[in-house]
Amino acid sequence: MSHKPMRYEEALTVLPFLKQRKANDTKISYCYHELFQKPIQVELNTTLKILILIHLNVLRRKLSNMR
């Protein structure tokens, strides 16, 4: 997974997942530059990580189709 900052729209869609769940299975750091001005560390389990990645891919497609 790349460590480039997430776009604002992506960050907003992932936030609800992060608030709901915490597990010590896998650590992923997301950079919400527009939201927090700094990287934050979150711990997610593998299933949740996969769900988020799928969700982001769908969102990226939608955003690129709008352009």
Short mmCIF file of C-alpha atoms in Angstrom, two decimals:
data_model
loop_
_atom_site.label_atom_id
_atom_site.label_comp_id
_atom_site.label_asym_id
_atom_site.label_seq_id
_atom_site.Cartn_x
_atom_site.Cartn_y
_atom_site.Cartn_z
CA MET A 1 0.00 0.00 0.00
CA SER A 2 1.36 3.41 -0.94
CA HIS A 3 1.97 6.08 1.68
CA LYS A 4 0.93 9.06 -0.40
CA PRO A 5 -1.52 11.43 1.32
CA MET A 6 -5.17 10.64 0.81
CA ARG A 7 -7.37 13.14 -0.93
CA TYR A 8 -9.99 14.90 1.18
CA GLU A 9 -12.86 12.88 -0.32
CA GLU A 10 -11.07 9.61 0.40
CA ALA A 11 -10.31 10.62 3.96
CA LEU A 12 -13.96 11.44 4.63
CA THR A 13 -15.14 8.02 3.45
CA VAL A 14 -12.64 6.13 5.60
CA LEU A 15 -13.20 8.08 8.82
CA PRO A 16 -16.43 6.26 9.80
CA PHE A 17 -14.64 2.89 9.55
CA LEU A 18 -11.78 4.09 11.72
CA LYS A 19 -14.07 5.42 14.43
CA GLN A 20 -16.02 2.14 14.61
CA ARG A 21 -13.23 -0.43 14.73
CA LYS A 22 -9.84 -0.92 16.31
CA ALA A 23 -7.80 -4.10 16.35
CA ASN A 24 -4.10 -4.81 16.79
CA ASP A 25 -3.82 -7.07 13.76
CA THR A 26 -2.38 -4.66 11.21
CA LYS A 27 -1.09 -1.11 11.45
CA ILE A 28 -1.77 1.31 8.63
CA SER A 29 -0.97 4.99 8.69
CA TYR A 30 -3.15 7.36 6.72
CA CYS A 31 -2.24 10.97 6.08
CA TYR A 32 -5.30 13.20 6.30
CA HIS A 33 -3.47 16.35 5.28
CA GLU A 34 -6.53 18.49 4.65
CA LEU A 35 -8.29 17.23 7.76
CA PHE A 36 -5.61 17.08 10.43
CA GLN A 37 -2.45 18.60 8.91
CA LYS A 38 -0.49 15.59 10.17
CA PRO A 39 -0.33 11.81 9.69
CA ILE A 40 -2.27 9.66 12.14
CA GLN A 41 -1.62 6.03 13.06
CA VAL A 42 -4.56 3.67 13.14
CA GLU A 43 -4.75 -0.03 13.81
CA LEU A 44 -7.06 -2.10 11.68
CA ASN A 45 -7.71 -5.77 11.28
CA THR A 46 -7.07 -7.37 7.91
CA THR A 47 -10.72 -7.77 6.90
CA LEU A 48 -11.42 -4.12 7.62
CA LYS A 49 -8.29 -3.09 5.72
CA ILE A 50 -9.48 -5.00 2.65
CA LEU A 51 -12.96 -3.46 2.90
CA ILE A 52 -11.47 0.03 3.06
CA LEU A 53 -9.19 -0.62 0.09
CA ILE A 54 -12.14 -1.87 -1.98
CA HIS A 55 -14.18 1.14 -0.88
CA LEU A 56 -11.38 3.53 -1.89
CA ASN A 57 -10.96 1.91 -5.27
CA VAL A 58 -14.68 2.31 -5.97
CA LEU A 59 -14.53 5.92 -4.83
CA ARG A 60 -11.46 6.68 -6.97
CA ARG A 61 -13.28 5.32 -10.00
CA LYS A 62 -16.32 7.48 -9.27
CA LEU A 63 -14.19 10.58 -8.80
CA SER A 64 -12.22 10.01 -11.99
CA ASN A 65 -15.46 9.44 -13.93
CA MET A 66 -16.77 12.82 -12.77
CA ARG A 67 -13.80 14.71 -14.22
#
